[in-house]
XYZ file of C-alpha atoms in Angstrom:
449
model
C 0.000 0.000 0.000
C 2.023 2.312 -1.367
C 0.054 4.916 -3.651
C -0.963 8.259 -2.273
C -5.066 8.875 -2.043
C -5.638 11.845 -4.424
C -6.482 14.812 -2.894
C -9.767 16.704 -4.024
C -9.197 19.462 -6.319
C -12.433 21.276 -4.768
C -14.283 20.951 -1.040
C -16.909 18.060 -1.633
C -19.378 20.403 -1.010
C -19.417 23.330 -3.052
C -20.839 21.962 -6.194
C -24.346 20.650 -5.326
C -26.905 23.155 -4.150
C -28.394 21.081 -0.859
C -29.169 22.945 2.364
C -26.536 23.107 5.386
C -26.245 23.511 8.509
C -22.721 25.623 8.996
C -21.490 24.811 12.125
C -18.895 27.187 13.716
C -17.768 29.282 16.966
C -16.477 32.041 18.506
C -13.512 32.140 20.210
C -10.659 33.710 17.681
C -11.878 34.095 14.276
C -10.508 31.200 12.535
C -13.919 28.875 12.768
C -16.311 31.704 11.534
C -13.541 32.559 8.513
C -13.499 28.936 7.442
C -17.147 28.763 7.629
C -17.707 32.173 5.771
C -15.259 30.577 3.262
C -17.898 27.551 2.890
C -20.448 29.641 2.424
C -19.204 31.937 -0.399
C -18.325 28.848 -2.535
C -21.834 26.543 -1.626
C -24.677 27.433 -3.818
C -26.826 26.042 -1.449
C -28.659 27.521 1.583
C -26.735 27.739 4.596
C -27.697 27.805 8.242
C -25.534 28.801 10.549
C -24.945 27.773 14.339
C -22.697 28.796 16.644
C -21.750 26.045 19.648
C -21.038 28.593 22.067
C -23.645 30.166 21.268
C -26.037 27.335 22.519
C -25.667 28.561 26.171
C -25.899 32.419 25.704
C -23.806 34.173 28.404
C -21.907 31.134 29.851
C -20.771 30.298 25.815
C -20.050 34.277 25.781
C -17.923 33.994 28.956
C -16.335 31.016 27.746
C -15.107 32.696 24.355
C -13.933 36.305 26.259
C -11.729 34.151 28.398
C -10.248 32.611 25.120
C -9.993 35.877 24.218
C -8.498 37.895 26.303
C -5.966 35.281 27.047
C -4.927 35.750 23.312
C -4.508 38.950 23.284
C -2.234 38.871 26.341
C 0.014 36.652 24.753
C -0.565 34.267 27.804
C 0.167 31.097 26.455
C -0.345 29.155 30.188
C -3.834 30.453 30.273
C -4.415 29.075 26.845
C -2.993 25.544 27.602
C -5.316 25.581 30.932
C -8.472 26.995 29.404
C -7.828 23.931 26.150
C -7.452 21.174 28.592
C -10.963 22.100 29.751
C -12.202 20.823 26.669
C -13.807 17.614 28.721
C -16.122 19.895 31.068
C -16.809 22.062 27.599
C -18.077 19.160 26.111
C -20.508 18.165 29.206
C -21.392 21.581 29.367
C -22.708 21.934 25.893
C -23.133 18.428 24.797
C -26.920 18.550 25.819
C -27.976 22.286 24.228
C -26.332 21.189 21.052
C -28.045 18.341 20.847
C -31.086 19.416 20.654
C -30.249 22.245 19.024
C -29.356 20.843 15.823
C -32.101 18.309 16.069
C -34.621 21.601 16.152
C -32.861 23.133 12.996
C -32.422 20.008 11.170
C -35.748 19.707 11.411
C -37.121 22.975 10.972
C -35.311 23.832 8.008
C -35.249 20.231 6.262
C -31.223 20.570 5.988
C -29.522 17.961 4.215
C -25.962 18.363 5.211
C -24.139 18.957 8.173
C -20.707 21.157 7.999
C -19.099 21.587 10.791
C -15.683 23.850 11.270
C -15.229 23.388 15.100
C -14.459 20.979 17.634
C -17.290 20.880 20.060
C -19.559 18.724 20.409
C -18.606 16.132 18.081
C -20.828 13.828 19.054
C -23.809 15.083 20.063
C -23.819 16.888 16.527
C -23.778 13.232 15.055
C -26.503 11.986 17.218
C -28.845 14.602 16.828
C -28.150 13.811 13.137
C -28.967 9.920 13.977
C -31.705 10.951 15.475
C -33.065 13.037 12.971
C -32.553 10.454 10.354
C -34.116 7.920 12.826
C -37.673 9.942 12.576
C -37.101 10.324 9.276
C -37.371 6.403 8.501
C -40.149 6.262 10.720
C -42.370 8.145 8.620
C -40.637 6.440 5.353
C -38.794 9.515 3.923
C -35.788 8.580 2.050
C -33.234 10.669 3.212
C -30.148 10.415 5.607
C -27.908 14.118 7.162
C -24.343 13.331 6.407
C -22.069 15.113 9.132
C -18.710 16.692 7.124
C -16.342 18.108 9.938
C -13.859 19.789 8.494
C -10.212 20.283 10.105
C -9.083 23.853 9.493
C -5.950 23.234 11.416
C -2.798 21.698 9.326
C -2.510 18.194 10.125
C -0.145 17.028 12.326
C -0.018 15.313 16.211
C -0.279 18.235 17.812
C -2.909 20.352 15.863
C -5.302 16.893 16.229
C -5.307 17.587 20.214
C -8.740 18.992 19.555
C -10.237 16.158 18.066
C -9.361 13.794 19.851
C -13.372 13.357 20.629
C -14.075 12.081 17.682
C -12.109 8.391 18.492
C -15.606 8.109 20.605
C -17.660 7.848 17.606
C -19.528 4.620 17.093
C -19.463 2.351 14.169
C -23.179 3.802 12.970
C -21.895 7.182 13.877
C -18.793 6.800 11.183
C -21.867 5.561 9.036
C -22.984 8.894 8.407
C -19.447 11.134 9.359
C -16.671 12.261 7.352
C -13.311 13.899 8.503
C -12.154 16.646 5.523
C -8.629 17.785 5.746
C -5.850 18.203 3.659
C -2.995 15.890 3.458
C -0.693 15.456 6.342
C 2.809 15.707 5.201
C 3.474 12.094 4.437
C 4.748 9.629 2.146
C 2.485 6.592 1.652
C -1.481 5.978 2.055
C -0.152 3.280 4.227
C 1.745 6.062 6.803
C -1.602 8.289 6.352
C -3.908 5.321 7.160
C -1.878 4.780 10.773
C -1.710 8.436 11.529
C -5.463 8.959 10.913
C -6.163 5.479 12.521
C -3.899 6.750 15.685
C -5.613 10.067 16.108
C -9.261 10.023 15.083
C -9.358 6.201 14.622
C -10.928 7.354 11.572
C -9.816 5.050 8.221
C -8.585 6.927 5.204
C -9.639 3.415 2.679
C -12.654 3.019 4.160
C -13.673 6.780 3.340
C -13.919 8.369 6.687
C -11.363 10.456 5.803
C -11.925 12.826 2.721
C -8.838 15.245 1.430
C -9.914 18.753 0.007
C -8.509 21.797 -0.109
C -8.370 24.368 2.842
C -11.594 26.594 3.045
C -9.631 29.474 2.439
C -11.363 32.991 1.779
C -12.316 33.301 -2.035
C -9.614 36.697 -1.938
C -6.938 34.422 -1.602
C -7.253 31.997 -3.943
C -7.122 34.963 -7.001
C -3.199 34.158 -5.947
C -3.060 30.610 -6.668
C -1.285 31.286 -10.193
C 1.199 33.376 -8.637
C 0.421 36.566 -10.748
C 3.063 39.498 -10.632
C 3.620 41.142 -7.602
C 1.497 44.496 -7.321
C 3.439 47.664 -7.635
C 1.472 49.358 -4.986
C 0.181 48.501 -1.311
C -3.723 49.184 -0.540
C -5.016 49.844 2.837
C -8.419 50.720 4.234
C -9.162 53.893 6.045
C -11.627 53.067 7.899
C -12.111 56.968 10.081
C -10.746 60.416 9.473
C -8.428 60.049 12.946
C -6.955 57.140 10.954
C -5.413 58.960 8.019
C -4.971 61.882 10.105
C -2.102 59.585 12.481
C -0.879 57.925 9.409
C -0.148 61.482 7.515
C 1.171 62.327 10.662
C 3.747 59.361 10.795
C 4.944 59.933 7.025
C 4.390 62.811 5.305
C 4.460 61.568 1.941
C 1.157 59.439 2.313
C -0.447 62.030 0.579
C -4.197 62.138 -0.789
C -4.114 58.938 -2.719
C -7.350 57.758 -2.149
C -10.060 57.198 -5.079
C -13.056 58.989 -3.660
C -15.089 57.036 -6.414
C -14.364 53.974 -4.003
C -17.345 52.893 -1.676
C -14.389 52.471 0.505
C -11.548 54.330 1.403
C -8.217 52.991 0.137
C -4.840 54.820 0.601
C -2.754 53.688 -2.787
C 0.990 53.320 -1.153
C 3.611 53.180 -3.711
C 6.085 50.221 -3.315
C 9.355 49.369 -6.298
C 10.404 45.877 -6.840
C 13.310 46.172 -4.839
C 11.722 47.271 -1.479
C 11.230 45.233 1.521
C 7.719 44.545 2.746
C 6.897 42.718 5.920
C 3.939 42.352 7.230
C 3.009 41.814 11.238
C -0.506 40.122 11.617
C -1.013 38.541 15.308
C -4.032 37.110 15.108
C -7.362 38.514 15.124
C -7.189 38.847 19.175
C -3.857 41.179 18.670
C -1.352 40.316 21.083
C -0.549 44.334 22.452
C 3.128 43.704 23.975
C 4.402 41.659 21.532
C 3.118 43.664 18.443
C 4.833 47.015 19.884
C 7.907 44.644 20.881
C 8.266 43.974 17.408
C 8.194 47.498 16.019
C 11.026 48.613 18.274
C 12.928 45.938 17.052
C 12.423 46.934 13.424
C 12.829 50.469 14.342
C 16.426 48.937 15.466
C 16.930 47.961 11.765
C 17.516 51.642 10.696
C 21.218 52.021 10.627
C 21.451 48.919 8.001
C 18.373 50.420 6.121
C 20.536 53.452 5.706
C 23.726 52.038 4.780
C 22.006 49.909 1.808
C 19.900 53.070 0.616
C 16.532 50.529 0.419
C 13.027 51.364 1.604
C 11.366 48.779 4.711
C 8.005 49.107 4.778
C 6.427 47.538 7.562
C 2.710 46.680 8.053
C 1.487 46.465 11.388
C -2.161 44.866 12.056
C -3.628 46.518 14.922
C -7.109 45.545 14.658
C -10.285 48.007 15.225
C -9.775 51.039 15.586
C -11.781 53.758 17.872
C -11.497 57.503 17.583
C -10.354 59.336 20.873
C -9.633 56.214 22.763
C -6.364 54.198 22.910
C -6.198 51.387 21.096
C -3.136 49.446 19.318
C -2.938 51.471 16.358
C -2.624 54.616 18.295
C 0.050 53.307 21.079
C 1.799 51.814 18.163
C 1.837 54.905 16.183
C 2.704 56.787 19.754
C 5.941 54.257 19.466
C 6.704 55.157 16.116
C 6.776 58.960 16.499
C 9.114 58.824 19.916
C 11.557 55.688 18.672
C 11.556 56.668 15.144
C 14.438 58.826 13.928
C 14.611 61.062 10.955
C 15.298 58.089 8.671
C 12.962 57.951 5.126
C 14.058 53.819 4.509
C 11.785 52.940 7.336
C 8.299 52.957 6.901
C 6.191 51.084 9.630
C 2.349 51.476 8.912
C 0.505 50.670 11.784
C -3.278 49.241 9.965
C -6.458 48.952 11.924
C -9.347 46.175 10.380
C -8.602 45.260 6.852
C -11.015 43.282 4.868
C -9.725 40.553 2.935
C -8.642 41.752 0.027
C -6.840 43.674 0.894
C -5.074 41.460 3.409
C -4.503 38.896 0.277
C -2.603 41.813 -1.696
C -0.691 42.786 1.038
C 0.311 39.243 2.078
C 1.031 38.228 -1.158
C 3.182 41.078 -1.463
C 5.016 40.390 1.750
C 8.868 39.494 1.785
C 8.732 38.593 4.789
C 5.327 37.854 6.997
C 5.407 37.584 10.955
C 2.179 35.399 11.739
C 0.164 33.493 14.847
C 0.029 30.438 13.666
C -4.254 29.975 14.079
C -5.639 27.645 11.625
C -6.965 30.286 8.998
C -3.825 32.300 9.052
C -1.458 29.150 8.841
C -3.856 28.058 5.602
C -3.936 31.489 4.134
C -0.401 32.207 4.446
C 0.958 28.909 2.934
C -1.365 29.249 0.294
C -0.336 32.972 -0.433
C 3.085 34.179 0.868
C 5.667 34.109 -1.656
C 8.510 34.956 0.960
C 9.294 33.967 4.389
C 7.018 33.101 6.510
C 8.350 33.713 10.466
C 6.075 32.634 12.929
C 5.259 34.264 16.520
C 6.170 33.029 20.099
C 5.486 33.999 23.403
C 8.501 32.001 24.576
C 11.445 34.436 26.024
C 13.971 32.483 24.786
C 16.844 34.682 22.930
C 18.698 31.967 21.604
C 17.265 31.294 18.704
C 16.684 27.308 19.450
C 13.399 26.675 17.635
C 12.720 23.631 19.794
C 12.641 26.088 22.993
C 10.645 29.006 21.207
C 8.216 26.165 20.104
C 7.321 26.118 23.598
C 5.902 29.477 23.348
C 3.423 28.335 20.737
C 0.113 26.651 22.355
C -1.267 23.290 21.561
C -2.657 23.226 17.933
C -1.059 26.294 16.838
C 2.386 24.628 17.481
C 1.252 21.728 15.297
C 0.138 24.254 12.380
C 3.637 25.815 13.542
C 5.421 22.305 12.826
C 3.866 21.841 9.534
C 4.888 25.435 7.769
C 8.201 24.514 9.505
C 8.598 20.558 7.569
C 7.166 21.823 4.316
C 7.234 25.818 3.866
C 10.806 26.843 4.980
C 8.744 28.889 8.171
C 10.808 29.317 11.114
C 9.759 30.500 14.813
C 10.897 34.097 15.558
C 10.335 36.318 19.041
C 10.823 40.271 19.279
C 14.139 39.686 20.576
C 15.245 37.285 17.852
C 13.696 39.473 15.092
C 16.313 41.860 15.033
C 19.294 39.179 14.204
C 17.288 37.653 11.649
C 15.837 40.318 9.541
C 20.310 41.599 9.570
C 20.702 38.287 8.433
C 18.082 38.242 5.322
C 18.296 41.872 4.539
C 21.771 41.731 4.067
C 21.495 39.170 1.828
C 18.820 40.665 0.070
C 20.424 43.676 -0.195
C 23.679 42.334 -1.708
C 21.926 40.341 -4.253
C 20.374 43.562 -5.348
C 23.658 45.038 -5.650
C 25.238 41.976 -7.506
C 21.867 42.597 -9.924
């Protein structure tokens, strides 16, 4: 057994138009962007259900702690609140249940599609059970359950799932696991590692491979068109443009005002550097402003080489008169920042997807949290080098010890871009070093050009 399964060249279920039940929850963004995804590309109707949201404020308590342990970078709160994923399940196994039974019902779905974790089976009983009445009164239909792994698959990223090893034989009658390949080389090798982790069989079809549900704005860079000539960010208030201008004078008036939306056109040559800084859509605060006074370090070697850094920084929302992220990072900016015009750090507040695709795409270099959307969409678009966030204090470099830093799944997504996309894990002390390292190789192969 020695042949690889063929992967699907499209998800298995965005070319018939049956009704869905889109399963996904809160708690970072990367369930509701995979299930957004789905729902672009089905032609079918879609109805959409939320675990968490299954016990109102004790599912809304439950994601905030999630949260706000993202966004302080605290990667022991993370491991503790994950490893509560057995009282979770208790919690919500009974409100889910009957939850989906009532929609499946109510709106005669057909399919299930589910993009989380929770509640694995309880969704596939409620579906048994459905299917159960349905027999009962002779109509010849069975709900299919398709959970899809958004993760990259690997040991670590599977911790989630493990749930799903306590599905029946007639559950597995009506379930199908949907992920991409796991980075290995026979079926035989694939058929052990699925069989070890969701004892789940890839010849037996319990296992289905399909792409990523990636966001439709990403996948216009699958051919690998030329690179733009120009960056686009929103504006999404006046205060915005107002700190940017402030920041760097030349980001003049280059927005269209025939756009519905506002988009400042930023020049960028062949030759320049572009990173990009995107932690996540719960923005870790220390670390992002950590890494901006490390690149702010990078001046003196920026000046030497005569090249232009440009360096986007996501910040997320944005409100005027209060401070948030973008204004404490464009605070940093204007008290670390000498007179130096080969630096240009751009702090962005919320971005739609587009223009995240262009920008990423565009990106030499791309310092990322390594959640399941962003692992998928960066693979998938980033032409250059992908570095990859810890919270681990390590300054050594050792990417076994700064893997440390990285919690649970997002260290297996983590040790897949490492095996098959170059990546390599990075802190704000580390940075520094590294980016010295690659722009002065970069630079010098401009020169020998």
């Amino acid at each position: 057994m020695t042949k690889k399964i063929d992967r699907l060249s499209l998800t298995p279920f965005s070319q018939t138009t049956f009704d869905v039940a889109l399963i996904s929850s809160a708690g970072g963004a990367g369930h509701k962007i995979a299930a957004l995804a789905i729902k672009s590309a089905h032609p079918g109707d879609c109805y959409e259900i939320n675990t968490f949201g299954t016990l109102g404020k004790i599912g809304k308590a439950c994601t905030n702690s999630w949260d706000k342990a993202q966004k302080q970078g605290n990667v022991k709160k993370q491991i503790k609140l994950a490893k509560r994923q057995g009282f979770a399940e208790a919690l919500f196994s009974v409100p889910i249940y009957f939850r989906i039974c009532y929609v499946l019902l109510r709106y005669d779905i057909d399919k299930i599609i589910d993009t989380q974790a929770i509640g694995t089976l309880p969704i596939v009983r409620a579906a048994r059970t459905v299917n159960f009445i349905y027999r009962l009164f002779r109509k010849k239909k069975v709900i299919t359950v398709w959970k899809i792994f958004i993760e990259l698959p690997n040991a670590k990223s599977l911790y989630y799932h493990r749930y799903i090893k306590k599905l029946s034989k007639k559950d597995k009658k009506i379930f199908k696991f949907v992920s991409i390949s796991p980075s290995l080389k026979t079926s035989e090798e694939e058929e052990n590692f699925w069989k070890k982790f969701c004892n789940l069989s890839l010849m037996k079809g319990e296992i289905v491979y399909a792409d990523s549900p990636i966001r439709k704005e990403f996948l216009a860079y699958k051919d690998c068109p030329p690179k733009p000539n120009e960056v686009a960010i929103a504006i999404n208030t006046e205060e915005e443009l107002t700190i940017l201008r402030s920041l760097h004078d030349e980001l003049g008036p280059c927005i269209d005002p025939d756009s519905p939306q506002k988009l400042l056109h930023i020049p960028v040559k062949s030759d320049d550097i572009v990173m990009t800084l995107m932690l996540g859509s719960q923005v870790a605060e220390k670390a992002t402003s950590n890494y901006v006074s490390s690149v702010l370090k990078l001046e003196e070697i920026a000046k030497t080489k005569n090249k232009k850094i440009y360096f986007f920084v996501f910040c997320n929302k944005h409100i005027p008169q209060q401070e948030t992220l973008f204004k404490k990072v464009a605070d940093l900016i204007k008290s670390q920042q000498c007179e130096n015009p080969h630096i240009k750090i751009i702090p962005l507040t919320f971005q739609n997807a587009s223009e995240i695709a262009s920008l990423m795409y565009r990106s030499d270099i791309a310092v990322i949290r390594t959640g399941a959307q962003a692992s998928h969409e960066a693979k998938n678009v980033v032409q250059g080098q992908i570095l990859i966030h810890s919270e681990a204090t390590n300054s050594s470099g050792d990417q076994m010890e700064l893997l440390k830093g990285i919690p649970l799944w997002e260290g297996g997504n983590a040790q897949f871009l490492i095996e098959n996309h170059q990546a390599k894990i990075v802190n704000p002390d580390i940075l520094k070093n590294h980016l010295e390292d690659y722009l002065l190789e970069r630079f010098d192969d401009h020169y020998l050009a």
